[in-house]
Short mmCIF file of N, CA and C in Angstrom, two decimals:
data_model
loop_
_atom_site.label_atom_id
_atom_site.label_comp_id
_atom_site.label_asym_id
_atom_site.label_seq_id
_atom_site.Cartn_x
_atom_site.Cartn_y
_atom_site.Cartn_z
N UNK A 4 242.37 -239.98 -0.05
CA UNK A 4 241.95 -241.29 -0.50
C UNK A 4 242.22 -242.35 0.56
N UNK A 5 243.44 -242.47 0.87
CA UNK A 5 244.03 -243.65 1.99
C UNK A 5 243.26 -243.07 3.61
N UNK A 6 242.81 -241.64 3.80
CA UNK A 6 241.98 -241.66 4.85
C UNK A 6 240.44 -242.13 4.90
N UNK A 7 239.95 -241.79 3.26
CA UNK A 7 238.75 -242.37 2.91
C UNK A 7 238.46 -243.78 3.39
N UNK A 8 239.82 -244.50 3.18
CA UNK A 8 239.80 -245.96 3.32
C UNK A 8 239.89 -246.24 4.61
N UNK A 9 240.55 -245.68 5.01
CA UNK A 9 240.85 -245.68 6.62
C UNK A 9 239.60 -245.48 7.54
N UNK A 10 239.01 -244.85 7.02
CA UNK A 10 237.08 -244.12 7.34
C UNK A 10 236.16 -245.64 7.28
N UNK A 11 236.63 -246.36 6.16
CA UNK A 11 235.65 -246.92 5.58
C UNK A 11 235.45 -248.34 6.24
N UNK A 12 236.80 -248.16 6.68
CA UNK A 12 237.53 -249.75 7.22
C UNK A 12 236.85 -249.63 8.68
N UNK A 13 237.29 -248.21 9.00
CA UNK A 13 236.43 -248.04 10.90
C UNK A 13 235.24 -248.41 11.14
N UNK A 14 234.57 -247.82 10.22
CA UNK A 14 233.48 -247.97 10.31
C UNK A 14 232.53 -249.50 10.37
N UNK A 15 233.29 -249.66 9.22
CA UNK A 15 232.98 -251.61 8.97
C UNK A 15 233.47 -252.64 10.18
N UNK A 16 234.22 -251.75 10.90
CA UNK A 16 234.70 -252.93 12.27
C UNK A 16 233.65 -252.31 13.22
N UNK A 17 233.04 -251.32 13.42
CA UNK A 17 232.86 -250.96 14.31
C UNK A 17 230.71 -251.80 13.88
N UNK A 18 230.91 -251.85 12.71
CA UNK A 18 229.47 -252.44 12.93
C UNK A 18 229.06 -253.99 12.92
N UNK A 19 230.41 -254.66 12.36
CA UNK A 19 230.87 -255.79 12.69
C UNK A 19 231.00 -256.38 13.88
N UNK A 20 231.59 -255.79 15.00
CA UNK A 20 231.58 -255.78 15.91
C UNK A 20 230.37 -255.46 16.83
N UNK A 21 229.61 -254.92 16.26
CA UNK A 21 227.85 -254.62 16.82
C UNK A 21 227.31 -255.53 16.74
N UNK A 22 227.31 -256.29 15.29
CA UNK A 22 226.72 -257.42 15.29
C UNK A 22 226.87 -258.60 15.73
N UNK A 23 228.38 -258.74 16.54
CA UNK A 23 229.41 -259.85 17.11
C UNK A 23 228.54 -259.71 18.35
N UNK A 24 228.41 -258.37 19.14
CA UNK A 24 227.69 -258.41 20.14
C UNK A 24 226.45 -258.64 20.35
N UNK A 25 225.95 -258.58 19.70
CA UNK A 25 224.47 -258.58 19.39
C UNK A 25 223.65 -257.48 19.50
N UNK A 26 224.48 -256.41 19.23
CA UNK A 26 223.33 -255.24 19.16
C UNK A 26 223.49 -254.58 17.78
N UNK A 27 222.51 -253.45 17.86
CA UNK A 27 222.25 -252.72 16.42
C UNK A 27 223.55 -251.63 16.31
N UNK A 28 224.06 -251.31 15.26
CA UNK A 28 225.16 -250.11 14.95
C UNK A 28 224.01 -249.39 15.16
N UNK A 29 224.98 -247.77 15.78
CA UNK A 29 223.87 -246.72 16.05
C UNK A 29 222.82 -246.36 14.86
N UNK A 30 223.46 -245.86 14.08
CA UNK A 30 222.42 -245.74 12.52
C UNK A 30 221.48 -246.46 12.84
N UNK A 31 221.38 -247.85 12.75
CA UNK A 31 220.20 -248.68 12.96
C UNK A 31 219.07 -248.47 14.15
N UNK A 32 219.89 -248.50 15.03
CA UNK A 32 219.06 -247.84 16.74
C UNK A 32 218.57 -246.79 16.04
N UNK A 33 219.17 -245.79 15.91
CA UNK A 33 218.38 -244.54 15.61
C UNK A 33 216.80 -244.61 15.13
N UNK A 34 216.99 -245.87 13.97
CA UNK A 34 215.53 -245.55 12.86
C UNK A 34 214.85 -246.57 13.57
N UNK A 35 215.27 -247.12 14.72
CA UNK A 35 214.30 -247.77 15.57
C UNK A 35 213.79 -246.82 16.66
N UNK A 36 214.66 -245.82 16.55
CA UNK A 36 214.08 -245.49 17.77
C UNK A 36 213.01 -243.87 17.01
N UNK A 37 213.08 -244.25 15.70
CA UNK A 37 212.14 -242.88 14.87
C UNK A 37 211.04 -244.28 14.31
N UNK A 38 211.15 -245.53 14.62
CA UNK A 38 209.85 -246.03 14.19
C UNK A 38 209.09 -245.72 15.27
N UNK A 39 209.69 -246.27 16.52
CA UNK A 39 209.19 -246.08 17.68
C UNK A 39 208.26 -244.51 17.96
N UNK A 40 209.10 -243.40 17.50
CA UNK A 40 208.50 -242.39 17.72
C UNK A 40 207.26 -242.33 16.84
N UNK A 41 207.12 -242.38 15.62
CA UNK A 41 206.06 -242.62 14.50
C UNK A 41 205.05 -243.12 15.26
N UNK A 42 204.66 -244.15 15.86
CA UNK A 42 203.26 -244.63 16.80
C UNK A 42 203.08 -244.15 17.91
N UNK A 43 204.34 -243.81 18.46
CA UNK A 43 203.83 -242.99 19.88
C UNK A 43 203.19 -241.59 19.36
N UNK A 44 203.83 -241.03 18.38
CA UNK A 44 203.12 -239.50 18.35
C UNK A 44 202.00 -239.87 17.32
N UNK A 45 201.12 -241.44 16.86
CA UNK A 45 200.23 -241.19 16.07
C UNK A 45 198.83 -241.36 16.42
N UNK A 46 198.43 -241.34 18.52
CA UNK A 46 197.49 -241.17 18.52
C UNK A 46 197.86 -240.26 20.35
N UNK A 47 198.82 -239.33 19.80
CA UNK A 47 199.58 -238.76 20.89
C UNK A 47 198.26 -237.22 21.31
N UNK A 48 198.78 -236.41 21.89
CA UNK A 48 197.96 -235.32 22.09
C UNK A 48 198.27 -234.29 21.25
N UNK A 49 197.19 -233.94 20.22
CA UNK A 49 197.34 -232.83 19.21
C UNK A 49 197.85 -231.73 19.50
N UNK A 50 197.30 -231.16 20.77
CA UNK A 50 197.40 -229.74 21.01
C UNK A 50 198.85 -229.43 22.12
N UNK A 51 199.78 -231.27 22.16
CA UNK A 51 201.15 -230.40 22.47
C UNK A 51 201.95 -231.52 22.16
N UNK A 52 203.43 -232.04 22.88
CA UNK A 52 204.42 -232.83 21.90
C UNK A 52 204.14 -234.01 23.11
N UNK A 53 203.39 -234.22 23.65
CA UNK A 53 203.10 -235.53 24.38
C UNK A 53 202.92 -236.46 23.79
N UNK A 54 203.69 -237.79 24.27
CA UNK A 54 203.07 -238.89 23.90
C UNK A 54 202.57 -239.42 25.30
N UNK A 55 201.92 -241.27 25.49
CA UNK A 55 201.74 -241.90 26.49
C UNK A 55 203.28 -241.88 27.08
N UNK A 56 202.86 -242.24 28.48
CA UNK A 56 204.47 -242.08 29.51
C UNK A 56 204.02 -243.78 28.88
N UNK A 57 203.87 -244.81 28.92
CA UNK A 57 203.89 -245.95 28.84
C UNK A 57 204.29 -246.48 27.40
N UNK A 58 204.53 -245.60 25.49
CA UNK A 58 204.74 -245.91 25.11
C UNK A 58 205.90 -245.32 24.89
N UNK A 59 206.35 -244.10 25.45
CA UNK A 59 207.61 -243.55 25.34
C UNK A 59 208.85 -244.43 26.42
N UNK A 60 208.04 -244.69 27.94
CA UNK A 60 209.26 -245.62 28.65
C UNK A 60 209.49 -247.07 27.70
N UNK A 61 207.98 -247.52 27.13
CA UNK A 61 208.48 -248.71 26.02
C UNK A 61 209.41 -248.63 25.20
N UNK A 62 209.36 -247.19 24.54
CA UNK A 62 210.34 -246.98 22.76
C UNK A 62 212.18 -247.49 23.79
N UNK A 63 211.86 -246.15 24.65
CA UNK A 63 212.84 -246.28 25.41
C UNK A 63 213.92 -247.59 25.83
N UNK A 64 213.15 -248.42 26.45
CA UNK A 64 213.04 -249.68 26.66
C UNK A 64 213.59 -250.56 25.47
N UNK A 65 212.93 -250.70 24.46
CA UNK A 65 213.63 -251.76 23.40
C UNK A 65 215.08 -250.75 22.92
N UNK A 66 215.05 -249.23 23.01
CA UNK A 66 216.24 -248.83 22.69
C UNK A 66 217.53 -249.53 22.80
N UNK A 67 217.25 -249.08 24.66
CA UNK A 67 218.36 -249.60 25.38
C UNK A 67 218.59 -251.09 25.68
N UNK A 68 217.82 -252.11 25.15
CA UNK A 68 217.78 -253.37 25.05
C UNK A 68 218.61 -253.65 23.50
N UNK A 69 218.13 -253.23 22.38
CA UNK A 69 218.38 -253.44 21.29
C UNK A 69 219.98 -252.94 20.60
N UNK A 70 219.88 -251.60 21.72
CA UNK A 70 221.45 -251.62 21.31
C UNK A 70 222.78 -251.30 22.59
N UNK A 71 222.01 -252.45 23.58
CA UNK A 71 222.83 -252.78 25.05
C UNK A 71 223.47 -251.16 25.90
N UNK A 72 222.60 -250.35 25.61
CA UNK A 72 223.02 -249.10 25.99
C UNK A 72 222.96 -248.83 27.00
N UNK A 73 224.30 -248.01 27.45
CA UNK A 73 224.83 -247.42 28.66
C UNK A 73 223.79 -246.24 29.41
N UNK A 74 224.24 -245.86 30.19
CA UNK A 74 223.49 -244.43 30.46
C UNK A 74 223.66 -243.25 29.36
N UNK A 75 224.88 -243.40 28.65
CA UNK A 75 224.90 -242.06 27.84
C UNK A 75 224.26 -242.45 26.41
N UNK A 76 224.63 -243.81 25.99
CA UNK A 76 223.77 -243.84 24.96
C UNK A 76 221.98 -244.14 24.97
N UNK A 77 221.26 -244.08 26.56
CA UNK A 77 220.44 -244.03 26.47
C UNK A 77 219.52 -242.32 26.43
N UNK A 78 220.98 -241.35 27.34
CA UNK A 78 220.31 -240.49 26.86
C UNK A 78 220.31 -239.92 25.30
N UNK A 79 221.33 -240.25 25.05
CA UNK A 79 221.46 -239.85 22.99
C UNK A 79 219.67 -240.28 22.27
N UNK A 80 219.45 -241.80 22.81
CA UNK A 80 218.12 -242.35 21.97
C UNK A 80 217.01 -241.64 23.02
N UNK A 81 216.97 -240.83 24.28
CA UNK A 81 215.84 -240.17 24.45
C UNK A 81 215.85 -239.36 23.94
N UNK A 82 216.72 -238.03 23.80
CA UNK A 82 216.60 -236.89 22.77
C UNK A 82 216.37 -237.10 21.70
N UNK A 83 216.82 -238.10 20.91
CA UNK A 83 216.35 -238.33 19.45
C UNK A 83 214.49 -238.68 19.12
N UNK A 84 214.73 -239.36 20.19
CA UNK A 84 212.87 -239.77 20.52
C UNK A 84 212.23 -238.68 20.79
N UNK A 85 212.42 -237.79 21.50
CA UNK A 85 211.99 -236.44 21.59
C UNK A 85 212.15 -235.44 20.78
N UNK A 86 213.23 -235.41 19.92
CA UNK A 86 213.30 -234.61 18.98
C UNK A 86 212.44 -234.79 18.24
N UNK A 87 212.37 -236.32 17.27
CA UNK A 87 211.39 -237.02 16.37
C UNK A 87 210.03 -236.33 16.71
N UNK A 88 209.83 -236.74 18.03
CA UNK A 88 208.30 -236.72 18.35
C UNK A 88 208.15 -235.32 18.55
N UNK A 89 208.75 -233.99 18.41
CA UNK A 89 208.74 -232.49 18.75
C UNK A 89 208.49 -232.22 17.39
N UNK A 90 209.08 -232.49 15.96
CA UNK A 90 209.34 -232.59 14.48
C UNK A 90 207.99 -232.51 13.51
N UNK A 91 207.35 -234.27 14.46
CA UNK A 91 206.47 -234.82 13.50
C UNK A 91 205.24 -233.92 14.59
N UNK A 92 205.44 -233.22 15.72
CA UNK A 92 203.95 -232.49 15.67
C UNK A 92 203.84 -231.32 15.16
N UNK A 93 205.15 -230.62 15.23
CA UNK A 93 205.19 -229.03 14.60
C UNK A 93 205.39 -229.40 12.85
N UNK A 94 205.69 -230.01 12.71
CA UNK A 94 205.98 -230.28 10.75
C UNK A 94 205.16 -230.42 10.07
N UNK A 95 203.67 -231.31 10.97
CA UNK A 95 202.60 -231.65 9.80
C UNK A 95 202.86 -232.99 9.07
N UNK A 96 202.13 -233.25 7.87
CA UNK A 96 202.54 -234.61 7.12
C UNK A 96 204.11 -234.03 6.52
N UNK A 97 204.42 -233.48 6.13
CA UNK A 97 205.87 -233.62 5.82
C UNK A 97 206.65 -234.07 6.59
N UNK A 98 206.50 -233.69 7.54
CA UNK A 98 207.91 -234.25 8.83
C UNK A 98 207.28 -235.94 8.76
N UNK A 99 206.26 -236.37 9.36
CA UNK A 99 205.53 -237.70 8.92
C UNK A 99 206.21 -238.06 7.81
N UNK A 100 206.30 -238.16 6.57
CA UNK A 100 206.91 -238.88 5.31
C UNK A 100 208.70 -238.32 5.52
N UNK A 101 208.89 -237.47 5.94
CA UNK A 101 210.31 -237.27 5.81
C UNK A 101 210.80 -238.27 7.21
N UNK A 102 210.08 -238.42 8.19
CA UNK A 102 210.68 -239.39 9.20
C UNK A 102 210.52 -240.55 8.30
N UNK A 103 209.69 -241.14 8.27
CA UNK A 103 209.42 -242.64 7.28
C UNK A 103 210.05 -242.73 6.25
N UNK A 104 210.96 -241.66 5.46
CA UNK A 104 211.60 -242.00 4.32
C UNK A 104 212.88 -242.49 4.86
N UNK A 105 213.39 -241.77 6.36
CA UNK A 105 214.09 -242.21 6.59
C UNK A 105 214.45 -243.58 7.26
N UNK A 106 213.37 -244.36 7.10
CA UNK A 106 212.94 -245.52 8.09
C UNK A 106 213.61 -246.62 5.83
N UNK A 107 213.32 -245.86 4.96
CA UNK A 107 213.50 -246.74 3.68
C UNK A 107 214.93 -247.60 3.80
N UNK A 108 215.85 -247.06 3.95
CA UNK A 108 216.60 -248.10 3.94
C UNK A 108 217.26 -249.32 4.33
N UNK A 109 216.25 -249.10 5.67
CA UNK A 109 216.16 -250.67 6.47
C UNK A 109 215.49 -251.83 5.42
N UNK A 110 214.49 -251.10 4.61
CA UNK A 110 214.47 -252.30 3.97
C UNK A 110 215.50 -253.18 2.82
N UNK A 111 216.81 -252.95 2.93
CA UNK A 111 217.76 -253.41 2.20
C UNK A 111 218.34 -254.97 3.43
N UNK A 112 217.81 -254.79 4.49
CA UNK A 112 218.06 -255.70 5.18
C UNK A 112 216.35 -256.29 5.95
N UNK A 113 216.11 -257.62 5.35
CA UNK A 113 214.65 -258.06 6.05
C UNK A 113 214.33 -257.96 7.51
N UNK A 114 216.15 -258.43 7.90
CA UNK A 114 215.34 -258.67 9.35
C UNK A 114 215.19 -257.23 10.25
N UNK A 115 216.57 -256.25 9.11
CA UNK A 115 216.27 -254.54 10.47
C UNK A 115 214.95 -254.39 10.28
N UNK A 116 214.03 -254.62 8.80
CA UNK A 116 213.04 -253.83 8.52
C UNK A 116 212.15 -254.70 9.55
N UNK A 117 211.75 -255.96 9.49
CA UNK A 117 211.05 -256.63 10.23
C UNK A 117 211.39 -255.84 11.46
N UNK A 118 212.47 -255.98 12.49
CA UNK A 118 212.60 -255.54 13.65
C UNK A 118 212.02 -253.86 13.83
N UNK A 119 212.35 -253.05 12.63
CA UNK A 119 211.38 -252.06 12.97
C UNK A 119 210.05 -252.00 12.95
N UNK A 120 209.30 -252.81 12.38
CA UNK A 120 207.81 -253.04 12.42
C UNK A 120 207.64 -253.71 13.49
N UNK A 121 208.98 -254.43 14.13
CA UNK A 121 208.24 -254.55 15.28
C UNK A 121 208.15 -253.63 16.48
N UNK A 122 209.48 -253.03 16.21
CA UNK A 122 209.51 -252.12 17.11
C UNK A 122 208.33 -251.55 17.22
N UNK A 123 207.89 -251.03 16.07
CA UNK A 123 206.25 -249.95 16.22
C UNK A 123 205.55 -250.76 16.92
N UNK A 124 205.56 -252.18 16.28
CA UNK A 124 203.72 -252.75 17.02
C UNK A 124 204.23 -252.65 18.36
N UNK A 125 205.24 -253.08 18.96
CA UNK A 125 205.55 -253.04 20.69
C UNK A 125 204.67 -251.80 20.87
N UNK A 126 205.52 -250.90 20.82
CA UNK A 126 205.22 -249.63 21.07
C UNK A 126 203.72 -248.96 20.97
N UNK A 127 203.27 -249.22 19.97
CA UNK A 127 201.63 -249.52 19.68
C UNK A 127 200.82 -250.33 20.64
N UNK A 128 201.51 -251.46 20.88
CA UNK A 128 200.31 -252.31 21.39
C UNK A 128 200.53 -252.16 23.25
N UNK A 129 201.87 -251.10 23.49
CA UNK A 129 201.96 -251.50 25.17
C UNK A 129 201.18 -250.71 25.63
N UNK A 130 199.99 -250.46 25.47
CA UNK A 130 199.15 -249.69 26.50
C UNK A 130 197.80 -250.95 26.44
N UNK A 131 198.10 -251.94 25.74
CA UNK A 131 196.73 -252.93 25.43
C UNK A 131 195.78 -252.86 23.87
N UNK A 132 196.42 -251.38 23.76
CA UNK A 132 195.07 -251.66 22.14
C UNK A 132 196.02 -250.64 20.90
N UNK A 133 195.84 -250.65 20.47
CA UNK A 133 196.25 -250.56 18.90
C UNK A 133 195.56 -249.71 18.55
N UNK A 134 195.12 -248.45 18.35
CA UNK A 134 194.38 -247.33 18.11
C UNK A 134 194.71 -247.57 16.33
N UNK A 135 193.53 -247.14 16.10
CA UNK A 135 193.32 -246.45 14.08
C UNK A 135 194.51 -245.99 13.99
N UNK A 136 194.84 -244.96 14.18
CA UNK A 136 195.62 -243.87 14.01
C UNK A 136 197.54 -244.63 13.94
N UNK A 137 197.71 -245.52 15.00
CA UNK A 137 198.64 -246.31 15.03
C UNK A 137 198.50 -247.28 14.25
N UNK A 138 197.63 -247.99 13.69
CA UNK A 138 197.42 -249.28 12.91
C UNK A 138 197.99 -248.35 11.77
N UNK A 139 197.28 -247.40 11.32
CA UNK A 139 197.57 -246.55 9.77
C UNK A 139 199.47 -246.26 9.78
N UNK A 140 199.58 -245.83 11.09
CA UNK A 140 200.71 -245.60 10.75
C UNK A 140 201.91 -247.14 10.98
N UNK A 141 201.65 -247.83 11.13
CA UNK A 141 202.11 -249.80 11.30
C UNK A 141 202.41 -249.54 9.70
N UNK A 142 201.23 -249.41 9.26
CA UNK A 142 200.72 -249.77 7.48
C UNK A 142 201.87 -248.74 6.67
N UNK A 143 202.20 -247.68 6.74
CA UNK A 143 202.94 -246.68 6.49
C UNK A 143 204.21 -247.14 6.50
N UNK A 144 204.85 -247.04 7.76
CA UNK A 144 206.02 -247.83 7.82
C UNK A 144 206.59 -249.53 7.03
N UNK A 145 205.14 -250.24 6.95
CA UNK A 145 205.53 -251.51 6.49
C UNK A 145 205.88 -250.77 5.17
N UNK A 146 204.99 -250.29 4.30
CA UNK A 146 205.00 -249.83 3.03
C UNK A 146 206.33 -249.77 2.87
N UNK A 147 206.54 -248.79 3.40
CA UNK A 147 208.11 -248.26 3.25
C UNK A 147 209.11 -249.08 3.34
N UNK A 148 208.85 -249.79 4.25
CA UNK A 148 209.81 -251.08 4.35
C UNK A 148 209.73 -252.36 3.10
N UNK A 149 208.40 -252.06 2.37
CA UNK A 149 208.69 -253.29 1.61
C UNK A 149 207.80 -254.82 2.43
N UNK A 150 207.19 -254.32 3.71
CA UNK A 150 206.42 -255.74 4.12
C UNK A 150 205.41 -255.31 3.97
N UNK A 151 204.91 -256.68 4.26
CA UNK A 151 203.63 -256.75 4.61
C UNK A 151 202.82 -256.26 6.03
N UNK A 152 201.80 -255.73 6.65
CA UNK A 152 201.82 -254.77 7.72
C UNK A 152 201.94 -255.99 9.03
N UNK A 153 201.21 -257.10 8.87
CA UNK A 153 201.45 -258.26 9.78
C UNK A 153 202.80 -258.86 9.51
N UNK A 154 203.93 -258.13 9.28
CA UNK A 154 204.71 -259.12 8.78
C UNK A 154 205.98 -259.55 10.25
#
């Protein structure tokens, strides 16, 4: 019990302190960096786990911006980005809704959820255009989040 608390207390300084700095607790990075993956792999190449080199150095990019990351925690958010994006091509729509379910509980906070919709549109829009396939999946994620898709 008194280690439970002891668990509970760490944890709460340690994201307290994230937010003192101004970056995201990892948890949070993470489902930014699986929104991020969601548009890169949604008008990515079918027939293997590619995305654009220009929206993957982007995801990349707000990662290590968003949660002031070192070299090691930038490689932690490329494997995860790669994992994501390895998942949602071999999984089919399940891995698709099981990544995005996990994107739900940002919406208990407006502005993570906002910041992950934005994360996507970045990521979406850095090659210049916004493909179908990425707009649908913008719309997906807002859902989930509780916004609106322009939001």
């Amino acid at each position: 019990m008194l280690l439970r608390w002891f668990g509970r207390l760490i944890a709460e300084s340690c994201d307290e302190l994230a937010r003192a700095l101004g970056v995201l607790p990892p948890e949070s990075l993470d489902l930014m960096v699986d929104a991020a993956a969601l548009v890169a792999a949604a008008d990515g190449r079918e027939e293997s786990r590619r995305v654009a080199r220009s929206e993957a150095t982007e995801a990349l990019a707000l990662a290590r911006q968003l949660g002031n990351l070192d070299r090691l925690g930038m490689e932690a958010s490329r494997r995860r980005f790669e994992r994501t994006i390895a998942d949602l091509h071999d999984g089919g729509e399940e891995a698709w809704q099981r990544v995005i379910e996990r994107l739900r509980p940002l919406a208990a906070s407006p502005e993570l959820a906002r910041l992950a919709l934005h994360t996507a549109g970045t990521v979406a829009a850095v090659d210049g255009q916004v493909s179908d396939a990425e707009q649908r999946t913008i719309d997906r994620i807002a859902a989930a989040l509780g916004l609106p898709p322009d939001a």
